[in-house]
Short mmCIF file of C-alpha atoms in Angstrom, two decimals:
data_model
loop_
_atom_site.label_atom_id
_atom_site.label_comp_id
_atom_site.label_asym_id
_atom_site.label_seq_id
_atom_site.Cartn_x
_atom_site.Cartn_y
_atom_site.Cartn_z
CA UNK A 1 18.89 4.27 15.02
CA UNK A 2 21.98 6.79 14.38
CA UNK A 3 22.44 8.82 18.29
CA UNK A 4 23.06 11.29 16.26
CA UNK A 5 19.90 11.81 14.31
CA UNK A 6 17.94 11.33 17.15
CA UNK A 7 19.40 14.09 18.87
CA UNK A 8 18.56 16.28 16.15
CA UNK A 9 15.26 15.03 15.45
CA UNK A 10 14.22 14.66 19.16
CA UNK A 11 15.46 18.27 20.11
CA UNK A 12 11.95 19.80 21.87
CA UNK A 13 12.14 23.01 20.00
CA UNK A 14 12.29 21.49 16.60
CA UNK A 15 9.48 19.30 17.54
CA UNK A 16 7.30 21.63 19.43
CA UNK A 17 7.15 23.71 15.85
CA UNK A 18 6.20 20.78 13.68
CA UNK A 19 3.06 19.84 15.90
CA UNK A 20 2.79 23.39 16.81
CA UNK A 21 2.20 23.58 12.56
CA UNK A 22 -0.69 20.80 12.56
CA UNK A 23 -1.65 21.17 16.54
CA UNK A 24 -3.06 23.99 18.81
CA UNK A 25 -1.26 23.32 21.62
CA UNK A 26 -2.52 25.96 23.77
CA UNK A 27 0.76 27.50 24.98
CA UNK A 28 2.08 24.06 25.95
CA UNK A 29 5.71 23.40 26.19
CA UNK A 30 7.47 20.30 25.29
CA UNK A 31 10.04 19.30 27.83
CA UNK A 32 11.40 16.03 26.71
CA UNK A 33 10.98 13.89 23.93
CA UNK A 34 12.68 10.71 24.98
CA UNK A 35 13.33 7.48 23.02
CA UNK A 36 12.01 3.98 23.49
CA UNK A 37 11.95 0.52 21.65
CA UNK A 38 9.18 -0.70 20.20
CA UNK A 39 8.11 -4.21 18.22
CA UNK A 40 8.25 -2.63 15.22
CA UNK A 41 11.12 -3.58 12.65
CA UNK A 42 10.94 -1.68 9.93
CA UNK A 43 11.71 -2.82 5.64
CA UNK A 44 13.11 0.50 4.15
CA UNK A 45 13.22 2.38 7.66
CA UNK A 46 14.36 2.80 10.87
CA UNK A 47 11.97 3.02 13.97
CA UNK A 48 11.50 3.98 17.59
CA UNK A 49 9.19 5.08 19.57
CA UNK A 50 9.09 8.69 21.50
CA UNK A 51 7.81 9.92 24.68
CA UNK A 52 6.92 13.18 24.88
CA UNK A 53 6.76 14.99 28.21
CA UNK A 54 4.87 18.51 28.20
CA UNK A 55 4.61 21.48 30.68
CA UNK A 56 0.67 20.93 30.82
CA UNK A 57 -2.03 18.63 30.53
CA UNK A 58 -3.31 19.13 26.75
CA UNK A 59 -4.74 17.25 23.93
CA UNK A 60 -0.99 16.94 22.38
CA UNK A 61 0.26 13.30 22.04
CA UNK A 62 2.68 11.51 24.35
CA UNK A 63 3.64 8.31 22.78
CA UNK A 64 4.28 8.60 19.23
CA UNK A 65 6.75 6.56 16.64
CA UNK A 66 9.22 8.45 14.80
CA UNK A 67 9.98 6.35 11.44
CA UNK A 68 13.33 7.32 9.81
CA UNK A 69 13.20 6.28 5.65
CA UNK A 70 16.90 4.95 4.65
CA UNK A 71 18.22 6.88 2.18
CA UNK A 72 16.63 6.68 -0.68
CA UNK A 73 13.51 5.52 0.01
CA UNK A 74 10.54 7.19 1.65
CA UNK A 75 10.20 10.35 0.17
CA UNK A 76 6.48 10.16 -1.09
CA UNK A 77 5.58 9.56 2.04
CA UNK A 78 6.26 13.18 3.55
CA UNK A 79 4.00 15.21 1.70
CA UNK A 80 1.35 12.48 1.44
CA UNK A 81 1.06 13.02 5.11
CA UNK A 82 1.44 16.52 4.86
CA UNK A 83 -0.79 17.42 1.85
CA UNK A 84 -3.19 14.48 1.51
CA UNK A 85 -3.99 13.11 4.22
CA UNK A 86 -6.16 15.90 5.72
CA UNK A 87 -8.25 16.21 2.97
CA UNK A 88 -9.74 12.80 3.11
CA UNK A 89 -10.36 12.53 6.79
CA UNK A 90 -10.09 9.12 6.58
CA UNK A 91 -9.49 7.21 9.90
CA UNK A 92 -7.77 4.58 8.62
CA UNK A 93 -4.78 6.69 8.01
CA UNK A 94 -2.80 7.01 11.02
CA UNK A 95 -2.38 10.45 13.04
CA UNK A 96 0.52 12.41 11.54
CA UNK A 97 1.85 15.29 14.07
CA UNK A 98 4.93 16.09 12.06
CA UNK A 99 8.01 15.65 9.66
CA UNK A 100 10.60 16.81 7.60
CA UNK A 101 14.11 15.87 6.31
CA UNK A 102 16.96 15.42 8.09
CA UNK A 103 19.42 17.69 6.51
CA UNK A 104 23.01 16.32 7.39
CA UNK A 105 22.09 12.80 6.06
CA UNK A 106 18.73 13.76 3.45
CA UNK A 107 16.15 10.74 5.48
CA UNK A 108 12.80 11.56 5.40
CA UNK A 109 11.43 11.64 9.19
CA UNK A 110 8.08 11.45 10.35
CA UNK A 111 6.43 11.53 13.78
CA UNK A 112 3.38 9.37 13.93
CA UNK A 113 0.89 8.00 16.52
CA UNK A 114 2.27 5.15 18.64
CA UNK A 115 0.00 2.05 17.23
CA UNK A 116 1.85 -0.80 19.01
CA UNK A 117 -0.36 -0.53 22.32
CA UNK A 118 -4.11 -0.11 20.39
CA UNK A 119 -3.41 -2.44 17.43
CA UNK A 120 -1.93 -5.40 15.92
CA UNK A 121 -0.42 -6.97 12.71
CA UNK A 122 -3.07 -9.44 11.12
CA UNK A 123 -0.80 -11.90 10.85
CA UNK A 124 2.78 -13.15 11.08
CA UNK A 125 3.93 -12.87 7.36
CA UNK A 126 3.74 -15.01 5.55
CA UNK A 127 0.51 -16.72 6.64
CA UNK A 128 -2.40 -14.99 5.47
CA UNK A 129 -4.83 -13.93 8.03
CA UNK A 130 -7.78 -15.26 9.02
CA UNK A 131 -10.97 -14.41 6.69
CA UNK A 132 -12.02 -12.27 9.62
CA UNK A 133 -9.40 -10.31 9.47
CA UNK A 134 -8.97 -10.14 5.75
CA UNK A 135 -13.15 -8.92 5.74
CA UNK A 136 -11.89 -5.83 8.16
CA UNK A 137 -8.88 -5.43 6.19
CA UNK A 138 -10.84 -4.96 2.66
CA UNK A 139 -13.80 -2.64 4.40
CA UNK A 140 -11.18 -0.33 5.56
CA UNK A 141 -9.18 -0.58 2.33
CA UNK A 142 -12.93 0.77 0.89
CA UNK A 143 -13.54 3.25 3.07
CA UNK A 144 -9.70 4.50 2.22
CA UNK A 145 -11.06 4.38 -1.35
CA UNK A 146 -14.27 5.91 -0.80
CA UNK A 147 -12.67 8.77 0.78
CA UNK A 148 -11.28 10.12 -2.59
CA UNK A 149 -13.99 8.13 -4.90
CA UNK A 150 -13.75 10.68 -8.42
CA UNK A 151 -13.45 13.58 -6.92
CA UNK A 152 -11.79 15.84 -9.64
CA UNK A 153 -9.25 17.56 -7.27
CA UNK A 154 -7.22 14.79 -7.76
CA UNK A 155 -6.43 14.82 -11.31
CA UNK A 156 -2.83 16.86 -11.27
CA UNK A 157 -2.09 15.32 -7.14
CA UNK A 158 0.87 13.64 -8.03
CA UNK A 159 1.39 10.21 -10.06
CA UNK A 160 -0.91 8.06 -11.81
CA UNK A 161 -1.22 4.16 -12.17
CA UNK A 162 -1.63 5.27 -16.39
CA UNK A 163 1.55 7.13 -15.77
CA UNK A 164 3.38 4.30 -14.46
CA UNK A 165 2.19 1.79 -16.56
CA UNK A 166 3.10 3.46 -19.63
CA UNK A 167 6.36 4.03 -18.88
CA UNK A 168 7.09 0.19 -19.18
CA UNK A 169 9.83 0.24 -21.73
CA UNK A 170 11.66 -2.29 -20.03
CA UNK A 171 9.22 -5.02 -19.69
CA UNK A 172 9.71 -6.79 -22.44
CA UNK A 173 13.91 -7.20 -22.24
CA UNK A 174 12.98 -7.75 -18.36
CA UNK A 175 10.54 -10.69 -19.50
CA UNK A 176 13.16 -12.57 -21.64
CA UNK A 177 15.77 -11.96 -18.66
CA UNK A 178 13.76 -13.18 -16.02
CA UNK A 179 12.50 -16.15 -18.55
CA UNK A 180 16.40 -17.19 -19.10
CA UNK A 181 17.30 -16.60 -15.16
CA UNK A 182 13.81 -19.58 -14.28
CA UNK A 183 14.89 -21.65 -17.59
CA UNK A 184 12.74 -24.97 -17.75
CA UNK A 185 11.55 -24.29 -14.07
CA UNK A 186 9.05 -21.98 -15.31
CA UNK A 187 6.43 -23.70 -17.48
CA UNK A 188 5.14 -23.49 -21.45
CA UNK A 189 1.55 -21.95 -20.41
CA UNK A 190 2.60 -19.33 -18.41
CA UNK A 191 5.47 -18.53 -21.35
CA UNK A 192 3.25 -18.62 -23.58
CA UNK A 193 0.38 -16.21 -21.51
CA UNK A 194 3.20 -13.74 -21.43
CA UNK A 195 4.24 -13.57 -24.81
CA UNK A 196 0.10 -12.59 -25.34
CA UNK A 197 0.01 -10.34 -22.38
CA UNK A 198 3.13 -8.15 -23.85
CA UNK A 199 1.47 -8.00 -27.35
CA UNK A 200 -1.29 -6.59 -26.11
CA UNK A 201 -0.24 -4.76 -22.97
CA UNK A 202 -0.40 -1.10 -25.22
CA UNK A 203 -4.06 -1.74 -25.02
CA UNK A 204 -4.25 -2.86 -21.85
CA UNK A 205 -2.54 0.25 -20.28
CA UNK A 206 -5.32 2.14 -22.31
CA UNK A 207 -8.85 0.05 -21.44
CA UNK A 208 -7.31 0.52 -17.84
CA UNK A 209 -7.70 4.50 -18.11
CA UNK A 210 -11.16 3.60 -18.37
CA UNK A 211 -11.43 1.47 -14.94
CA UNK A 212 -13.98 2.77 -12.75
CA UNK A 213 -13.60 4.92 -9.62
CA UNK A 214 -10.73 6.50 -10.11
CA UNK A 215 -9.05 7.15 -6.18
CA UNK A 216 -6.17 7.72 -4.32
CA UNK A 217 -4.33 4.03 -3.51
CA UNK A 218 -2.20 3.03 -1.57
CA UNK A 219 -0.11 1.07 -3.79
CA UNK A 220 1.39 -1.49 -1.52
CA UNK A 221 -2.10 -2.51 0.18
CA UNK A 222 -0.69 -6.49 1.22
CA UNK A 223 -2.08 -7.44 4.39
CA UNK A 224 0.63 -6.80 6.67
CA UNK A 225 0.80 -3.25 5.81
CA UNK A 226 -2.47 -2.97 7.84
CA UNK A 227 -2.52 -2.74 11.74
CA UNK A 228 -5.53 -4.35 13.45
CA UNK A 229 -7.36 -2.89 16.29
CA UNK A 230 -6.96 -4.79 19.91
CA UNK A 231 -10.26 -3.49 20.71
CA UNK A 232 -12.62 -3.55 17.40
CA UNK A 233 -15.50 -1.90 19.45
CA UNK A 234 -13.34 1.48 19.87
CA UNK A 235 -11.05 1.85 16.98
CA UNK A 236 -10.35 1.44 13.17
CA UNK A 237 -8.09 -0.79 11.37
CA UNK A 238 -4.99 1.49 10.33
CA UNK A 239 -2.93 1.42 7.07
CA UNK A 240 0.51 1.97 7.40
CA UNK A 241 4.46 2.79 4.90
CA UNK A 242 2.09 5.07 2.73
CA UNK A 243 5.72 5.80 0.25
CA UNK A 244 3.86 4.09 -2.82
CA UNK A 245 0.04 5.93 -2.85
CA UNK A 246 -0.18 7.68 -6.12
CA UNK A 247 -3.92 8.43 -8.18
CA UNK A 248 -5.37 4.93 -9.21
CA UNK A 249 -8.72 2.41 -9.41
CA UNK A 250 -9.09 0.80 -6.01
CA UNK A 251 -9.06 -2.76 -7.86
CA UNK A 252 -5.31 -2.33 -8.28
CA UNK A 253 -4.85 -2.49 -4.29
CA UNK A 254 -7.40 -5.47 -4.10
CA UNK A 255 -5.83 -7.13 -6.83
CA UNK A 256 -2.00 -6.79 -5.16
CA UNK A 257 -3.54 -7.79 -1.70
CA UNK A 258 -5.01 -11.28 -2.90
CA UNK A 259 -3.77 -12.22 -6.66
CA UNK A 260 0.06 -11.19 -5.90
CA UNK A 261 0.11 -11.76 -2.38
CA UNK A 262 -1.78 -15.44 -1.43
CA UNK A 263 -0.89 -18.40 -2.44
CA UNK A 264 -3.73 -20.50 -4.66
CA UNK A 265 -5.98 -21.92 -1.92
CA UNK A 266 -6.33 -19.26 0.30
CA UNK A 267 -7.70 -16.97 -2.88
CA UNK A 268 -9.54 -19.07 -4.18
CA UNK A 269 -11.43 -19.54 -0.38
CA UNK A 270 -11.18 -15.69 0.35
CA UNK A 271 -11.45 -14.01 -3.21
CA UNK A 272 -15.22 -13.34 -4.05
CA UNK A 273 -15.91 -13.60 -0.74
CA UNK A 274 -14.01 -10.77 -0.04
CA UNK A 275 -14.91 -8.83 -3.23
CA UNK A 276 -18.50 -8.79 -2.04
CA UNK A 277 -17.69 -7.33 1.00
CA UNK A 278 -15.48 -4.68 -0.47
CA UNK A 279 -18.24 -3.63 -2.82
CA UNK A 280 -20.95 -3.79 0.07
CA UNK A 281 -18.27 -1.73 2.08
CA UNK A 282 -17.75 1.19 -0.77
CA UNK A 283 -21.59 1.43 -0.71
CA UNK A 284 -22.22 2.09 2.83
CA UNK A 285 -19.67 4.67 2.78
CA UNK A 286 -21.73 6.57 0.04
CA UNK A 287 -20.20 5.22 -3.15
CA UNK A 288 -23.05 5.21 -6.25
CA UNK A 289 -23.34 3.95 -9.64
CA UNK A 290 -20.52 1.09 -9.34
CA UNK A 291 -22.00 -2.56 -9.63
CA UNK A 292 -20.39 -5.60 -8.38
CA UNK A 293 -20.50 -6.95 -11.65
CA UNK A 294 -18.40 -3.47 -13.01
CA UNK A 295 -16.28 -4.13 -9.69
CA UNK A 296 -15.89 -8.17 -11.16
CA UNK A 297 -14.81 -7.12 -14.69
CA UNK A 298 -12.33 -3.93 -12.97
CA UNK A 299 -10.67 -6.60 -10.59
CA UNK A 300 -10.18 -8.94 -13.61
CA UNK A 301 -8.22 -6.25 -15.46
CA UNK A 302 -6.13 -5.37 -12.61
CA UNK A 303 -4.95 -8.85 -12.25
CA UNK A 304 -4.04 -9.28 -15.93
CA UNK A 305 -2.12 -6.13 -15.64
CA UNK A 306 -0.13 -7.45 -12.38
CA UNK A 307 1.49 -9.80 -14.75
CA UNK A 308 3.68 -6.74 -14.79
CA UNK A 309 4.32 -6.52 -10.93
CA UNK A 310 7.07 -9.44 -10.30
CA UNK A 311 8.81 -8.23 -13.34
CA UNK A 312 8.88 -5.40 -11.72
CA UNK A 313 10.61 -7.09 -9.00
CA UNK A 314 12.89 -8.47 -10.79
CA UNK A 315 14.02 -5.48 -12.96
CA UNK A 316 14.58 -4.10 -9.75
CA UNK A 317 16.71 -6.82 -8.78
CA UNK A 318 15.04 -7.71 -6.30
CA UNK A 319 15.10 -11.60 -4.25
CA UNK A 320 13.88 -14.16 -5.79
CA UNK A 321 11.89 -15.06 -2.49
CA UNK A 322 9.78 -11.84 -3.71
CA UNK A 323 9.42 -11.95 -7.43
CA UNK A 324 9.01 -15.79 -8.04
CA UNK A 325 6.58 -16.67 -5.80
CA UNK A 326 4.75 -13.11 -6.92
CA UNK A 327 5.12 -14.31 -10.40
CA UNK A 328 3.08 -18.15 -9.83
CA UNK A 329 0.44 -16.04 -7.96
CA UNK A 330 -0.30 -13.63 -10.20
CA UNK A 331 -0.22 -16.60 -13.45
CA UNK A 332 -2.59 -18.84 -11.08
CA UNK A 333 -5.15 -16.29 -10.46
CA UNK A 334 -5.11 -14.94 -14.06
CA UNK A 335 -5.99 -18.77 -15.42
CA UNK A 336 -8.36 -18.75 -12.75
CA UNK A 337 -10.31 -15.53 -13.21
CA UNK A 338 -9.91 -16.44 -17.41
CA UNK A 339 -8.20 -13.01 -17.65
CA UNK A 340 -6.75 -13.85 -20.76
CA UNK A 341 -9.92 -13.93 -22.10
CA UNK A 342 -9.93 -10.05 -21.94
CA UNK A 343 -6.77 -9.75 -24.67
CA UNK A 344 -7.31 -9.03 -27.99
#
């Protein structure tokens, strides 16, 4: 990370205000906040972790991460952490103790509890993890969910899945790019599922305003955003890069995790599995009035409507290491779920 935006970011008076803001800290001082390197490469952002050194012994933190967005990118994430996150009181969000944006370059900053001593990634991407792991990874991803389950405080938060979906003007042109880019490598069935899925993706976006449980969601839920406890006994999975949470229907993380994310086999093994133990997982943490059959028939739409997600990717110009593997995921688990069953 830039020497230079460390020193600003790492000065103790500028950090002793920001936890001062969301902290009591009793008086305390902050003497030092020095930098470290941790095993934690970031995507879209830079990372390192910080010691801080105070004047007294207080319930402040000492090791913390400070994650530094790359231009551009990021910017959600700040007042999700800032605005959001407090009201759910939702452990598997991690501690926040500050942030802001650098002014001389405009990076979003935030200072963050230090997670590579407590937990662990599930996996080494791209192998899925264990079903273990997956069945802590979906019960936290419910008690996220839970957390904001319909409450009406939500409704003018920030964006909407509906939102997003809707503005899909580009989909179509995307589609018949994408389709001339894969030529004869990409088969007459899913060609043909597409050319249904875009005539009837108007009334898609609008049977999926009437998915159940509307919630906050993450919007990038794939297993390897999630941190694992060491010690399962004494702490909570945590969900980390929080830059794409907007108002949604919890199926639309479940359905990215496992229909976008694993190849055929593994979902197939994991899927319902799973699915039971996300339901079972919402209704321990005081979720009413939402079947697993209504869950069933929700996840079924959400995976149809990923159809939209690798041309996404692609419109974005993304690698093709992202979008065309994305693209046979999503098309296997649609013929395998019969989600084309649910057009018109």
């Amino acid at each position: 990370m830039d020497s230079l935006i460390l020193e600003r970011l790492l000065a103790p008076a500028t950090l002793t205000a920001k936890i001062a803001s969301r902290l009591d800290l009793e008086g305390a001082v902050l003497l030092s906040a020095t930098s470290r390197d941790i095993d934690a490469p970031g995507y879209l952002s830079d990372l390192v972790g910080v010691t801080l050194t105070w004047n007294g012994h207080i319930g402040a933190p000492t090791r913390t991460v400070l994650k530094v967005s790359h231009v551009g990118h990021g910017q959600p994430e700040l007042p999700f952490y800032e605005n959001i996150s407090s009201r759910l009181n939702c452990q598997v969000i991690p501690k926040f103790y500050g942030g802001g944006v650098d002014e001389p370059t405009g990076r979003t900053w935030l200072l963050m509890e230090d997670l590579s001593g407590s937990h662990e990634r599930p996996s080494d991407p791209p192998l899925p993890p264990t079903f273990a792991r997956s069945a802590n990874i979906v019960e936290a991803l419910a008690q996220f969910h839970a957390a904001g389950w319909d409450k009406d405080e939500w409704h003018d938060i920030g964006p909407t899945l509906w939102e997003r979906l809707r503005s899909s003007d580009w989909l179509s042109a995307a589609c018949d790019r994408l389709f001339s880019k894969a030529g004869d490598a990409l088969d007459d069935s899913t060609r043909d599922a597409y050319a249904r899925f875009l005539l009837d993706f108007p009334a898609l976006v609008e049977r999926a305003d009437l998915l159940q449980g509307k919630t906050l969601i993450h919007g990038d839920a794939h297993v390897w955003n999630w941190m694992l406890p060491c010690d399962v006994a004494t702490d909570t999975p945590k969900l980390i890069d929080w830059d794409g949470w907007h108002l949604g229907a919890g199926v639309w993380d479940l359905a990215y995790m496992m229909a976008a994310q694993w190849d055929r086999g593994v979902r197939q093994r994991f899927e319902m599995p799973l699915l039971d133990r996300y339901h079972a997982a919402l209704t321990a943490s005081g979720v009413t009035g939402y079947s697993r059959e209504a869950l069933q028939e929700d996840y079924r739409l959400a995976v149809l409507l990923h159809m939209r997600t690798p041309i996404a990717r692609f419109a974005k110009s993304m690698s093709a290491y992202v979008w065309w593997p994305q693209l046979m995921r999503v098309q296997h688990a649609v013929e395998d779920l019969r989600c084309l069953d649910l057009l018109a």
